[in-house]
Short mmCIF file of C-alpha atoms in Angstrom, two decimals:
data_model
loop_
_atom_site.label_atom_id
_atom_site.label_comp_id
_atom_site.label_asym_id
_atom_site.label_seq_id
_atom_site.Cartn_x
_atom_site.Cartn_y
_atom_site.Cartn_z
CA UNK A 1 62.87 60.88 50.09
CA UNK A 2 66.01 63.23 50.71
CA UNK A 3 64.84 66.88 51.34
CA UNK A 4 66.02 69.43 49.65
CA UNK A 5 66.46 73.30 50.38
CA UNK A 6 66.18 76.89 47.56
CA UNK A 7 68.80 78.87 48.46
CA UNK A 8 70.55 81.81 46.94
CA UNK A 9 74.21 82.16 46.92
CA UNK A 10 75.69 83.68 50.20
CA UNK A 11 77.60 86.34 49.24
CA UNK A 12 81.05 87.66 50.35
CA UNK A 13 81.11 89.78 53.34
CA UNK A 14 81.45 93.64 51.62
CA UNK A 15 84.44 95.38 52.48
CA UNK A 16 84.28 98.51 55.89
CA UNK A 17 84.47 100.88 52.78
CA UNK A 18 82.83 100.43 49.53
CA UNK A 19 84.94 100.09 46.87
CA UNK A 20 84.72 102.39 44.20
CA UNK A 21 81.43 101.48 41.37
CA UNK A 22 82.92 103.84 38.55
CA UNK A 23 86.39 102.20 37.39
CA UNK A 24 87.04 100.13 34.04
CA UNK A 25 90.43 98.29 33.82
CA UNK A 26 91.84 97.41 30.38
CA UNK A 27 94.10 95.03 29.83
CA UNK A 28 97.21 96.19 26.85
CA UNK A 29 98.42 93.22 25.70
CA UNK A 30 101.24 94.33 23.78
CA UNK A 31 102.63 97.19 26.60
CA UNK A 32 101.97 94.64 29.73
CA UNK A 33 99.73 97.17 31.26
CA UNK A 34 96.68 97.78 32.84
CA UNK A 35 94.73 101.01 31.96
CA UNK A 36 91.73 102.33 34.10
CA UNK A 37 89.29 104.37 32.61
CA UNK A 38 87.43 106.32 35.26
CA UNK A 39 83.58 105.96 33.68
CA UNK A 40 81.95 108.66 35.24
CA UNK A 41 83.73 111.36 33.30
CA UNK A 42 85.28 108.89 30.65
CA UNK A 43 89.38 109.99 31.33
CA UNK A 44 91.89 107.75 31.60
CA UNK A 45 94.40 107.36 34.47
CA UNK A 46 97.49 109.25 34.41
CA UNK A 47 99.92 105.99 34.72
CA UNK A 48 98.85 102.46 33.44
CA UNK A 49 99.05 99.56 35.96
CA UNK A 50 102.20 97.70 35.10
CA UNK A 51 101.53 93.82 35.16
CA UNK A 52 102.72 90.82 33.46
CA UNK A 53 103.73 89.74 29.72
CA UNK A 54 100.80 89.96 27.41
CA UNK A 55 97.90 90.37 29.32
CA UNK A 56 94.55 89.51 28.10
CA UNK A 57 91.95 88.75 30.19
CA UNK A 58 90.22 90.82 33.37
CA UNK A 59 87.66 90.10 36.43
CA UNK A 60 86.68 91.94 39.28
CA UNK A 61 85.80 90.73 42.49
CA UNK A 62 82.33 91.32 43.66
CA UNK A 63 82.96 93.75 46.72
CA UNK A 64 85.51 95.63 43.85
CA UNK A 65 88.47 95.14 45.68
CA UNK A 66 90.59 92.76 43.40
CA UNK A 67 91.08 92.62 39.77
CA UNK A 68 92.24 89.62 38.61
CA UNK A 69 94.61 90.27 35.16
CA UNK A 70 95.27 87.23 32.60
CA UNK A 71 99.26 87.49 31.56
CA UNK A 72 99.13 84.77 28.85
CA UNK A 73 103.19 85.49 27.99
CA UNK A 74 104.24 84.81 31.20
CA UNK A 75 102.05 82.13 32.12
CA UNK A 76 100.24 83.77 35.66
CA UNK A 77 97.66 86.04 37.08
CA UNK A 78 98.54 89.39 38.63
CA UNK A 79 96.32 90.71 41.18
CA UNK A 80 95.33 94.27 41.69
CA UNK A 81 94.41 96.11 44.64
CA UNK A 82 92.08 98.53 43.57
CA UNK A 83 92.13 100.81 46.88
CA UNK A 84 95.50 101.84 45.23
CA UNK A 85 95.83 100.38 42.16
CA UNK A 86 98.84 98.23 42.42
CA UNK A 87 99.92 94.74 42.30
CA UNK A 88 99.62 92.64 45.16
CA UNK A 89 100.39 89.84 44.38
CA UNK A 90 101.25 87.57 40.59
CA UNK A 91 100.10 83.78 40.74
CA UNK A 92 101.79 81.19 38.20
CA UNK A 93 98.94 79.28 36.35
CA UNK A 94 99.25 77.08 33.10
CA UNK A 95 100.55 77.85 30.22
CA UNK A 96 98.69 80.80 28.15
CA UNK A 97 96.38 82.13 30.43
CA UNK A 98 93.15 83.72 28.74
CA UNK A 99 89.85 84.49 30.19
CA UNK A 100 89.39 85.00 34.10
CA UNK A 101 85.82 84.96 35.77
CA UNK A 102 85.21 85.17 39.66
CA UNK A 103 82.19 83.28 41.33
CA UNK A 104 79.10 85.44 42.69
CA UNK A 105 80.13 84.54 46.32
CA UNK A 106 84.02 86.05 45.52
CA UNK A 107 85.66 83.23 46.71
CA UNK A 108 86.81 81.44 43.33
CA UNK A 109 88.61 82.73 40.10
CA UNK A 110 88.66 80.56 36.91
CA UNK A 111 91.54 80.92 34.47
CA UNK A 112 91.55 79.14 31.26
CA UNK A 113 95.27 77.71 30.21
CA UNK A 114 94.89 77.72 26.32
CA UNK A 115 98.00 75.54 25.53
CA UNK A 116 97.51 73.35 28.44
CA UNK A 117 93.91 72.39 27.46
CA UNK A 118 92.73 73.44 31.36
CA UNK A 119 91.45 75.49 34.33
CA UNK A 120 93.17 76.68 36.44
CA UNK A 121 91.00 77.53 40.14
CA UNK A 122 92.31 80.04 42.51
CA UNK A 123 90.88 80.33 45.79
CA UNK A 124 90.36 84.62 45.74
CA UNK A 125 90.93 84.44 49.85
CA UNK A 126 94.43 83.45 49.97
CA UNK A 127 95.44 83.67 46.07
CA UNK A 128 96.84 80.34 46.28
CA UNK A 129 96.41 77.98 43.18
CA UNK A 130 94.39 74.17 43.39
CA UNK A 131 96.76 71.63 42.93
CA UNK A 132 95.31 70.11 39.89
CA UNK A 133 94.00 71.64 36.88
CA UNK A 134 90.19 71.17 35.31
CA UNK A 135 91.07 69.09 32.10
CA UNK A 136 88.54 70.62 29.44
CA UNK A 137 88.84 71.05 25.61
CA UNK A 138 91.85 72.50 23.26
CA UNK A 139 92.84 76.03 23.50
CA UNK A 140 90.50 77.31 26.24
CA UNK A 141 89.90 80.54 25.44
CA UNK A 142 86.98 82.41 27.71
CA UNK A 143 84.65 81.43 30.93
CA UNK A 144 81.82 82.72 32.41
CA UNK A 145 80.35 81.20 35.94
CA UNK A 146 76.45 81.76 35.90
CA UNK A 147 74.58 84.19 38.65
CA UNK A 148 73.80 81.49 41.01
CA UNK A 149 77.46 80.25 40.91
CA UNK A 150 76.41 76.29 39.79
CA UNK A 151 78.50 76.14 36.80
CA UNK A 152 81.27 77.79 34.88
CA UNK A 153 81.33 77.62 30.70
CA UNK A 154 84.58 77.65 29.34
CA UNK A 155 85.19 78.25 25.63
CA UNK A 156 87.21 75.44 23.72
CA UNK A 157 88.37 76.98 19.96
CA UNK A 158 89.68 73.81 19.38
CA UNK A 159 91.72 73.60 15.74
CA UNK A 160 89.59 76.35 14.18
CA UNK A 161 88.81 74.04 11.08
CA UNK A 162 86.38 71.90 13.32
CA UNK A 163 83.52 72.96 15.40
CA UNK A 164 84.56 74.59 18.74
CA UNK A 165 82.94 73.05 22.39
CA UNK A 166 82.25 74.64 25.53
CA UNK A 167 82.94 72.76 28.77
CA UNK A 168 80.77 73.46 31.50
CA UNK A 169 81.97 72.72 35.22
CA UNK A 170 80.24 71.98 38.02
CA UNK A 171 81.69 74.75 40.43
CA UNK A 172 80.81 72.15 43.41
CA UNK A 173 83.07 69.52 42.22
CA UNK A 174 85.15 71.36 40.04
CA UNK A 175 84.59 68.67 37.33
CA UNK A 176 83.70 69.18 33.66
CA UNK A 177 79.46 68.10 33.81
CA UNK A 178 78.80 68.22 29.61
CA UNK A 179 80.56 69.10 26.79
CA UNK A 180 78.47 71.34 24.41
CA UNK A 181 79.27 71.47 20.45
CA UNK A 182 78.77 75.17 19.38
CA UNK A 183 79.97 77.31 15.86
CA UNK A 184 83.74 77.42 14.81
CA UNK A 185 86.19 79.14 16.64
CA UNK A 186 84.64 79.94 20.05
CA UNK A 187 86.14 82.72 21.65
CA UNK A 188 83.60 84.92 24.57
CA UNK A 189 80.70 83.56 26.67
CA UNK A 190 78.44 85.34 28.86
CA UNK A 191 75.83 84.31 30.87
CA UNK A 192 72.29 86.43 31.49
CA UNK A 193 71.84 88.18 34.83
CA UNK A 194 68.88 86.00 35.58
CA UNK A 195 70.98 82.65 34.34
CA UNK A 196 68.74 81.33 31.83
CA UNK A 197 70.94 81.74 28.54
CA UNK A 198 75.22 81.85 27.61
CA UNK A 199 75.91 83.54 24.64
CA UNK A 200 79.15 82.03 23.05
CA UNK A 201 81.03 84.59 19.86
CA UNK A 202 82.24 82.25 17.73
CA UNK A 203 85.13 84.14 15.77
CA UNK A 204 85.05 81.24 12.57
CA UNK A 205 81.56 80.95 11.89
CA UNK A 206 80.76 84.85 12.13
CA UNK A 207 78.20 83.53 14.60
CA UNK A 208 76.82 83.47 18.52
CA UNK A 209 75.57 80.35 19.79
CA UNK A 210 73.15 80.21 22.66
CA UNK A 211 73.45 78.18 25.25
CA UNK A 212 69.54 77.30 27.46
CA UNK A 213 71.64 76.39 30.75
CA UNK A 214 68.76 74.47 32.30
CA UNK A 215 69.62 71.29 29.78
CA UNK A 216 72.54 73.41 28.47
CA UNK A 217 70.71 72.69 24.86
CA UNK A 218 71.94 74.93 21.99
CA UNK A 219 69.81 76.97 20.18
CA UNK A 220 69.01 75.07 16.75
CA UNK A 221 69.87 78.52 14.46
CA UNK A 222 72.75 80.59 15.92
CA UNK A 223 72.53 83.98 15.58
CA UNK A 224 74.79 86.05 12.36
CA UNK A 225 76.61 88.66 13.19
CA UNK A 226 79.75 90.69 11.65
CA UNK A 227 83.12 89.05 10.68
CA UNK A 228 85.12 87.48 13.23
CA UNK A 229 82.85 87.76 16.72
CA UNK A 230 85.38 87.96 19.58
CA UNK A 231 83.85 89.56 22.96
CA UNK A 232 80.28 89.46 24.28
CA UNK A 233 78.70 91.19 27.26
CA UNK A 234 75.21 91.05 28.67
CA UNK A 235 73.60 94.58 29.75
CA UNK A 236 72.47 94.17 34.01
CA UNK A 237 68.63 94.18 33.26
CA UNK A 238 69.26 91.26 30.43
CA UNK A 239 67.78 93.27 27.64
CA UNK A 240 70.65 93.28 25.62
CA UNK A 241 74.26 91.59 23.94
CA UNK A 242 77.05 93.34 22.63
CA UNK A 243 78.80 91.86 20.39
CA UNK A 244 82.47 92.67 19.08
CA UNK A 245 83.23 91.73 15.19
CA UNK A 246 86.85 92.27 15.32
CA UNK A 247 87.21 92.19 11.34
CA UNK A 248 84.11 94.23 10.38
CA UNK A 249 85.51 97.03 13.52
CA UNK A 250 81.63 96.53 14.38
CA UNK A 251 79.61 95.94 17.43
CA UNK A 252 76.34 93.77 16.71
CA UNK A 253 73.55 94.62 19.50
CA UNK A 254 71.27 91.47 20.20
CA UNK A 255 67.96 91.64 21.37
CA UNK A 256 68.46 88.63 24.26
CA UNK A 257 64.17 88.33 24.15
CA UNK A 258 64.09 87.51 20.15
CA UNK A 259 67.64 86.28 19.64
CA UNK A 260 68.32 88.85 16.49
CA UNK A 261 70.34 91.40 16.34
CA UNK A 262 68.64 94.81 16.26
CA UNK A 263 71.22 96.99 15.47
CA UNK A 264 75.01 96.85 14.18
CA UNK A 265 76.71 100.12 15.32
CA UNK A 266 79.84 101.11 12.98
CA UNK A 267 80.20 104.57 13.35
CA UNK A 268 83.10 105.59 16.02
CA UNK A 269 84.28 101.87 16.44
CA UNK A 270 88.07 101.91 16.58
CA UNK A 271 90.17 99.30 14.66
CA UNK A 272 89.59 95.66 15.72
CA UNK A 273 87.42 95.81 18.41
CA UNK A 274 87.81 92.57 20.71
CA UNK A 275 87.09 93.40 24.55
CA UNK A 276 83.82 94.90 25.52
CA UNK A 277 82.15 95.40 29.05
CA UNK A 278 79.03 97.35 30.99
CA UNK A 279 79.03 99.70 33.35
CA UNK A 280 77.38 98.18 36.33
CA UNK A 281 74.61 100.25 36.27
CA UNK A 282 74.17 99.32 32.30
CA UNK A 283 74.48 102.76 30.63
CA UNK A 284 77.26 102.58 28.88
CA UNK A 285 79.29 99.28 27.11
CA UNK A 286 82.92 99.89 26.66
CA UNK A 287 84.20 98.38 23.46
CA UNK A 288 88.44 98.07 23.69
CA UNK A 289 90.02 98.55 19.66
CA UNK A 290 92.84 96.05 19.56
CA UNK A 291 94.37 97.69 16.38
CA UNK A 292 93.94 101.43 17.16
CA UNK A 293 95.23 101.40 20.90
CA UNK A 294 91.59 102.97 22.12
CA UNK A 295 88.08 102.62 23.99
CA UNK A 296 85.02 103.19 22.07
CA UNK A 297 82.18 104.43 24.46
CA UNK A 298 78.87 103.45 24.08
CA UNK A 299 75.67 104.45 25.21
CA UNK A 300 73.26 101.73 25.24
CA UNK A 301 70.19 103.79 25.63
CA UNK A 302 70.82 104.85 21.63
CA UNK A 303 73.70 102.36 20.87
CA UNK A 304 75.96 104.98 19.32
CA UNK A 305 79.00 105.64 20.01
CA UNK A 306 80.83 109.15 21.58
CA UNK A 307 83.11 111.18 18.41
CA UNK A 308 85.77 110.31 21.11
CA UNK A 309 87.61 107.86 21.95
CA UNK A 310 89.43 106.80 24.76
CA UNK A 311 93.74 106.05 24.50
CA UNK A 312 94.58 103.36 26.26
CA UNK A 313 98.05 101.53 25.71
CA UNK A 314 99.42 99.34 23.39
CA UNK A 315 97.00 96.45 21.75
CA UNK A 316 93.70 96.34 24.45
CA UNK A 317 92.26 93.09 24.96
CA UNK A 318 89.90 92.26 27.16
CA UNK A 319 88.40 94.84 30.00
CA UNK A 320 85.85 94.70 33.31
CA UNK A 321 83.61 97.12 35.06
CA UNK A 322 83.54 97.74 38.65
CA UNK A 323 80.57 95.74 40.18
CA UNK A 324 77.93 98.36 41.48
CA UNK A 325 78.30 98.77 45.40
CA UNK A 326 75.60 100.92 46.01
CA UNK A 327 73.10 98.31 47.40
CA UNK A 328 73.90 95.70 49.86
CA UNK A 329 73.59 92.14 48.63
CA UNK A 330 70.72 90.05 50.98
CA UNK A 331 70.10 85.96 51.10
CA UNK A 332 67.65 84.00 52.34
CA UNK A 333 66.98 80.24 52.88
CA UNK A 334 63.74 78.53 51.62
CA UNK A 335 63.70 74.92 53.44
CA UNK A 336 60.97 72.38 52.70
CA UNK A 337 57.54 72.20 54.62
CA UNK A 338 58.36 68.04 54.90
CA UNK A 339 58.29 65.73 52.91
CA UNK A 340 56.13 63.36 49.86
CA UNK A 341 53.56 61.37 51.55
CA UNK A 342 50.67 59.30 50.49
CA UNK A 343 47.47 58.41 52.42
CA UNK A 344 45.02 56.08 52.22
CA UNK A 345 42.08 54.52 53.34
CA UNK A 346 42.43 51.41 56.17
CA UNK A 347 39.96 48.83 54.75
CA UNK A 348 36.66 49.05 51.68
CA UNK A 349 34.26 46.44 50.91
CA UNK A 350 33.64 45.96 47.12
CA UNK A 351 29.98 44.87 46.45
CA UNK A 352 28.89 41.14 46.81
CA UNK A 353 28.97 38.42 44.15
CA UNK A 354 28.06 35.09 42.86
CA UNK A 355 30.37 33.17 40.93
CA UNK A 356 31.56 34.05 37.59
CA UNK A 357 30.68 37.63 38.13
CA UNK A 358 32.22 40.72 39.06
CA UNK A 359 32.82 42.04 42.31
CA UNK A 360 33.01 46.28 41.94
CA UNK A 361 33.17 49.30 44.67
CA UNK A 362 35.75 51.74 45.44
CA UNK A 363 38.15 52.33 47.65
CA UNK A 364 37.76 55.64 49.34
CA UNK A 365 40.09 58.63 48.58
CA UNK A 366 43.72 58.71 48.11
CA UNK A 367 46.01 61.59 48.62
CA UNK A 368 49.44 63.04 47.75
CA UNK A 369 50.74 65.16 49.35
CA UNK A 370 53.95 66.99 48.35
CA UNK A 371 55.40 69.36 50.71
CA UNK A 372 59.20 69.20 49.52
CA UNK A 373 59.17 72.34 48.65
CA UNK A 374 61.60 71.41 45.08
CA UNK A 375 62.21 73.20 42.11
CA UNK A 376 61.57 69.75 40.31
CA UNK A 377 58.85 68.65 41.76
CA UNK A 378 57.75 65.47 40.13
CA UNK A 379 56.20 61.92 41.53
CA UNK A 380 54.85 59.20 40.28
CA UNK A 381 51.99 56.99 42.60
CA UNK A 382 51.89 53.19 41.93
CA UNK A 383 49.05 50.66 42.79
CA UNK A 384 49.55 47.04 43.20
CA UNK A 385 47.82 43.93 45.16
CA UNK A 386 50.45 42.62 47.34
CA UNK A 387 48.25 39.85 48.58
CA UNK A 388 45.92 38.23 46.35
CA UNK A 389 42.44 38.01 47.32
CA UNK A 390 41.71 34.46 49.33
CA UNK A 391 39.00 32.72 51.69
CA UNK A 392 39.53 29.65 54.03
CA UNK A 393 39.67 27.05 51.70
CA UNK A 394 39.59 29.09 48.09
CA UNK A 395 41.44 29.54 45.73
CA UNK A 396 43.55 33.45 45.68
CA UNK A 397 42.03 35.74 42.63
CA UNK A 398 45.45 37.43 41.94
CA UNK A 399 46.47 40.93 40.48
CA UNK A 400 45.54 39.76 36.72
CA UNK A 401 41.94 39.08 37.62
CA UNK A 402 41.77 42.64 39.22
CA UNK A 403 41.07 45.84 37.16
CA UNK A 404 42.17 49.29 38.90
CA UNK A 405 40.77 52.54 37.57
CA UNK A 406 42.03 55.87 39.06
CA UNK A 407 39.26 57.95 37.70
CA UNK A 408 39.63 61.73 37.77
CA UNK A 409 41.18 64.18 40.47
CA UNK A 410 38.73 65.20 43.48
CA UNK A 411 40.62 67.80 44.65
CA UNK A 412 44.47 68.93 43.04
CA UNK A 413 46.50 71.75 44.32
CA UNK A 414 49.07 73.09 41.91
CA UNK A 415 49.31 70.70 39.14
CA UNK A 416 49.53 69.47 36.70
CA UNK A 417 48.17 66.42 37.72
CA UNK A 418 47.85 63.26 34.95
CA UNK A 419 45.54 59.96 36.16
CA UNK A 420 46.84 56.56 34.87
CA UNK A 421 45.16 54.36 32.59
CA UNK A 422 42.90 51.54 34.23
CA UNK A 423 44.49 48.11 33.81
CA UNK A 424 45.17 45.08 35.92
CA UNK A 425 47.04 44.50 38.70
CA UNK A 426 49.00 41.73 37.41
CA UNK A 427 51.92 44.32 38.62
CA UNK A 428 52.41 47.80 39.81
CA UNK A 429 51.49 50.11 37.66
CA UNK A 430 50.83 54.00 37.61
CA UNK A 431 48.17 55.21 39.42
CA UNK A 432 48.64 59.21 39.24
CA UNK A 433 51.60 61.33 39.01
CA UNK A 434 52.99 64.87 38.71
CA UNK A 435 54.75 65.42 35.71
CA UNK A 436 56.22 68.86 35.98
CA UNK A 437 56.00 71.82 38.20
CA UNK A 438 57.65 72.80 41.38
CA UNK A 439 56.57 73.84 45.01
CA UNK A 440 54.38 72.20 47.41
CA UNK A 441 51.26 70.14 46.10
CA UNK A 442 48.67 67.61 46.71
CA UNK A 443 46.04 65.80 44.61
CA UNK A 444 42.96 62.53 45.98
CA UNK A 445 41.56 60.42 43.81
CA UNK A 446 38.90 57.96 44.42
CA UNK A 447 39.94 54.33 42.75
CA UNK A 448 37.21 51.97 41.56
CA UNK A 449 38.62 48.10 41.74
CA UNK A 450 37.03 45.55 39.87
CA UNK A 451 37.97 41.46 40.56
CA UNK A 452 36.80 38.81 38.41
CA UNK A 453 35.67 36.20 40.67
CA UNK A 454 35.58 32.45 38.68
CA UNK A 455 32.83 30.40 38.36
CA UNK A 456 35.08 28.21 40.74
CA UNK A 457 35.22 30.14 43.64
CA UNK A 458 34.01 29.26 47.01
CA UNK A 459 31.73 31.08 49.06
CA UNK A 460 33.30 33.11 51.77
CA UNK A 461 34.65 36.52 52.34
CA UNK A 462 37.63 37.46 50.19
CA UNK A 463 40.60 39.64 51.31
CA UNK A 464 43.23 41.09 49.60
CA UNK A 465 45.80 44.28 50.19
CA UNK A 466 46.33 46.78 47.39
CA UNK A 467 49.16 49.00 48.33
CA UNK A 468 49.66 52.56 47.47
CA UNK A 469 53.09 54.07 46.97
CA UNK A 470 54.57 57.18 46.29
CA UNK A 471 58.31 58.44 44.54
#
């Protein structure tokens, strides 16, 4: 059995000096700018950050020293330096670059090409590009890599008169894993601090879809919010969506625990609010209003927003907080205890017999035990008579004429724990197994065997193996 190992993600190295926790950036689409919005005091930087044609789409390295901007007119990335706020460096990508999202670890940004059908991958250490593209669905429009930094969803709007898909990439291989049908017109994702759920706007259906990631299921009723859903961001404790309805110049709040939305704030919402993004330390969601050139502010321990809002430049799209860099980020390794193993006993002696009667006993415990240490840890023990019962000049009594009965667990250790049915030997069948649950664990039973002896049979002492086995 191959071992396996927990770990969590290891985590860039931090930069000598923290980089600055209180910073939004706000891409203008229509001015080729970058605003920031300092979120302590909510003002707004003297001079925007000129970038690239149209941009759209922003994401912030973990250790806050990058911001990676979307320019979807000029087809590339520019990269800020946020010690100083200026461009670094700009990276061609494909053609109409959208949404941007960096792995947990920092070392991987994800651009979606909208009318190339791909991703593009940059590798955040040198800012060079992959040399091929992910293929995923038409007009890729946002991505969001989950906490543990396994997979990456990626919006696909498709035509708009169809539904819409989300592609989700394994970040290992850098290949599309599933394709996931979701509402019309799929625009934002995000993914829950804790990983379980992706939360997918779609703009069409005046809808959010929600993605389970474990089987990356969707949810059987999405969730209705105001017209034309665009962005979507997850509070840091999980607690909460935001939603922005870009026709209804609404934000829908949703409850992640029920799946409803609890509140729909309207009051102080600019003009066709499509960006929105938390503060890292989740007190305050930024919405960006495409139409009025602003920032709506709110505070998400009311969800209303501030009488004021915030002038940014011309058309704001999408915006990111700076990631909080007030603790230090820790990993540890879990590695397995060893492996799946079954024991059992050397030899038994079933009780004696005359022909055409039943010989009976049993054979003495049997244990599993499971010290893999897996997040999935299931088995399945099988029982079979790999040599027939014979004596010096008999005839064998084979695995039909022999009846094996697990009975019930003597002693279990985190379960659950289900016995197999009693049946014949004729071929291997299931003697107990673990159908669910992770961690260590062990479980002995004590199997009765039955063999039919024929009226036929010789006198003479009968032997036989039945083997145990274990996967």
């Amino acid at each position: 059995m191959a071992l396996a190992s927990l770990a969590l993600p290891m985590a860039a190295a931090p930069p000598a000096t923290a980089a600055p926790s209180n910073f939004l950036y706000v891409a203008n689409y229509d001015d080729g700018t970058v605003s920031v919005i300092n979120t302590t005091n909510d003002t707004v930087g003297a001079t925007p950050i000129t970038v690239g044609t149209n941009p759209i789409g922003v994401a912030i390295v973990p250790n806050g020293t990058k911001a990676y901007v979307t320019n979807s007119g000029s087809n590339n990335v520019s990269v800020i330096n946020t010690a100083n706020n200026t461009v670094s460096t700009t990276i061609a990508v494909g053609g109409g670059p959208q949404g941007v999202a960096v792995t947990p670890d920092g070392t991987k940004a994800y651009v979606t090409n909208s009318t190339d059908g791909t991703v593009s991958v940059i590798n955040t250490t040198n800012d060079t590009v992959g040399a091929t593209p992910i293929a995923v669905g038409t007009n890729p429009i946002g991505v969001a890599v989950t906490p543990n930094g396994a997979k990456a969803y990626v919006t696909n709007a498709g035509s708009g008169t169809a539904p819409g898909t989300v592609s989700v990439i394994n970040t290992s291989t850098d290949a599309v894993s599933s394709t996931i049908t979701v509402g019309t017109l799929p625009d934002a994702v995000a993914v829950t601090p804790n990983g379980a759920k992706a939360y997918v706007t779609n703009g069409g259906s005046n809808d959010v879809s929600v993605i389970n990631t474990a089987d990356d299921s969707v949810g059987a009723t999405p969730i209705a919010v105001g017209q034309g859903p665009r962005g979507v961001a997850v509070t840091p404790n999980g607690a909460k969506a935001y939603v922005t309805n870009n026709d209804s110049n609404s934000v829908s709040v949703i409850n992640t625990t029920t799946d409803a939305v609890s509140t729909t704030i309207t009051t102080d919402i600019g003009t066709g609010p499509l960006g929105v993004a938390v503060t890292a330390d989740g007190a305050k969601a930024y919405v960006s209003n495409n139409k009025s050139n602003n920032v709506s502010v709110i505070d998400t321990s009311t969800d209303t927003a501030s009488a004021t809002r915030l002038t940014v430049g011309g058309s704001p799209a999408g915006a990111a907080a700076s990631p909080d860099q007030g603790g230090a980020v820790t990993t540890f390794q879990v590695t397995p205890t060893d492996g799946l193993t079954i024991a059992v006993p050397a030899s038994a002696t079933l009780s004696s017999v005359t022909p055409g009667n039943t010989a009976t006993g049993q054979l003495g415990q049997v244990t599993v035990d499971d010290q893999r240490s897996l997040a999935d840890a299931s088995w399945v023990a099988t029982a079979s008579l790999t040599d027939a019962f014979t004596t010096p000049g008999g005839s064998p009594i084979t695995g039909s004429a022999t009846t094996y009965t697990p009975g019930a667990a003597t002693s279990a250790v985190n379960g659950p724990f289900t016995a197999g049915t009693a049946g014949t030997l004729a071929s291997a069948r299931t003697a107990f197994s673990k159908p669910s649950g992770s961690g260590n664990n062990s479980v002995s039973w004590n199997p009765t065997l039955d063999v039919a002896v024929p009226a036929s049979a010789v006198a003479g002492v009968y032997t036989g193996t039945v083997t145990h086995s274990v996967a």
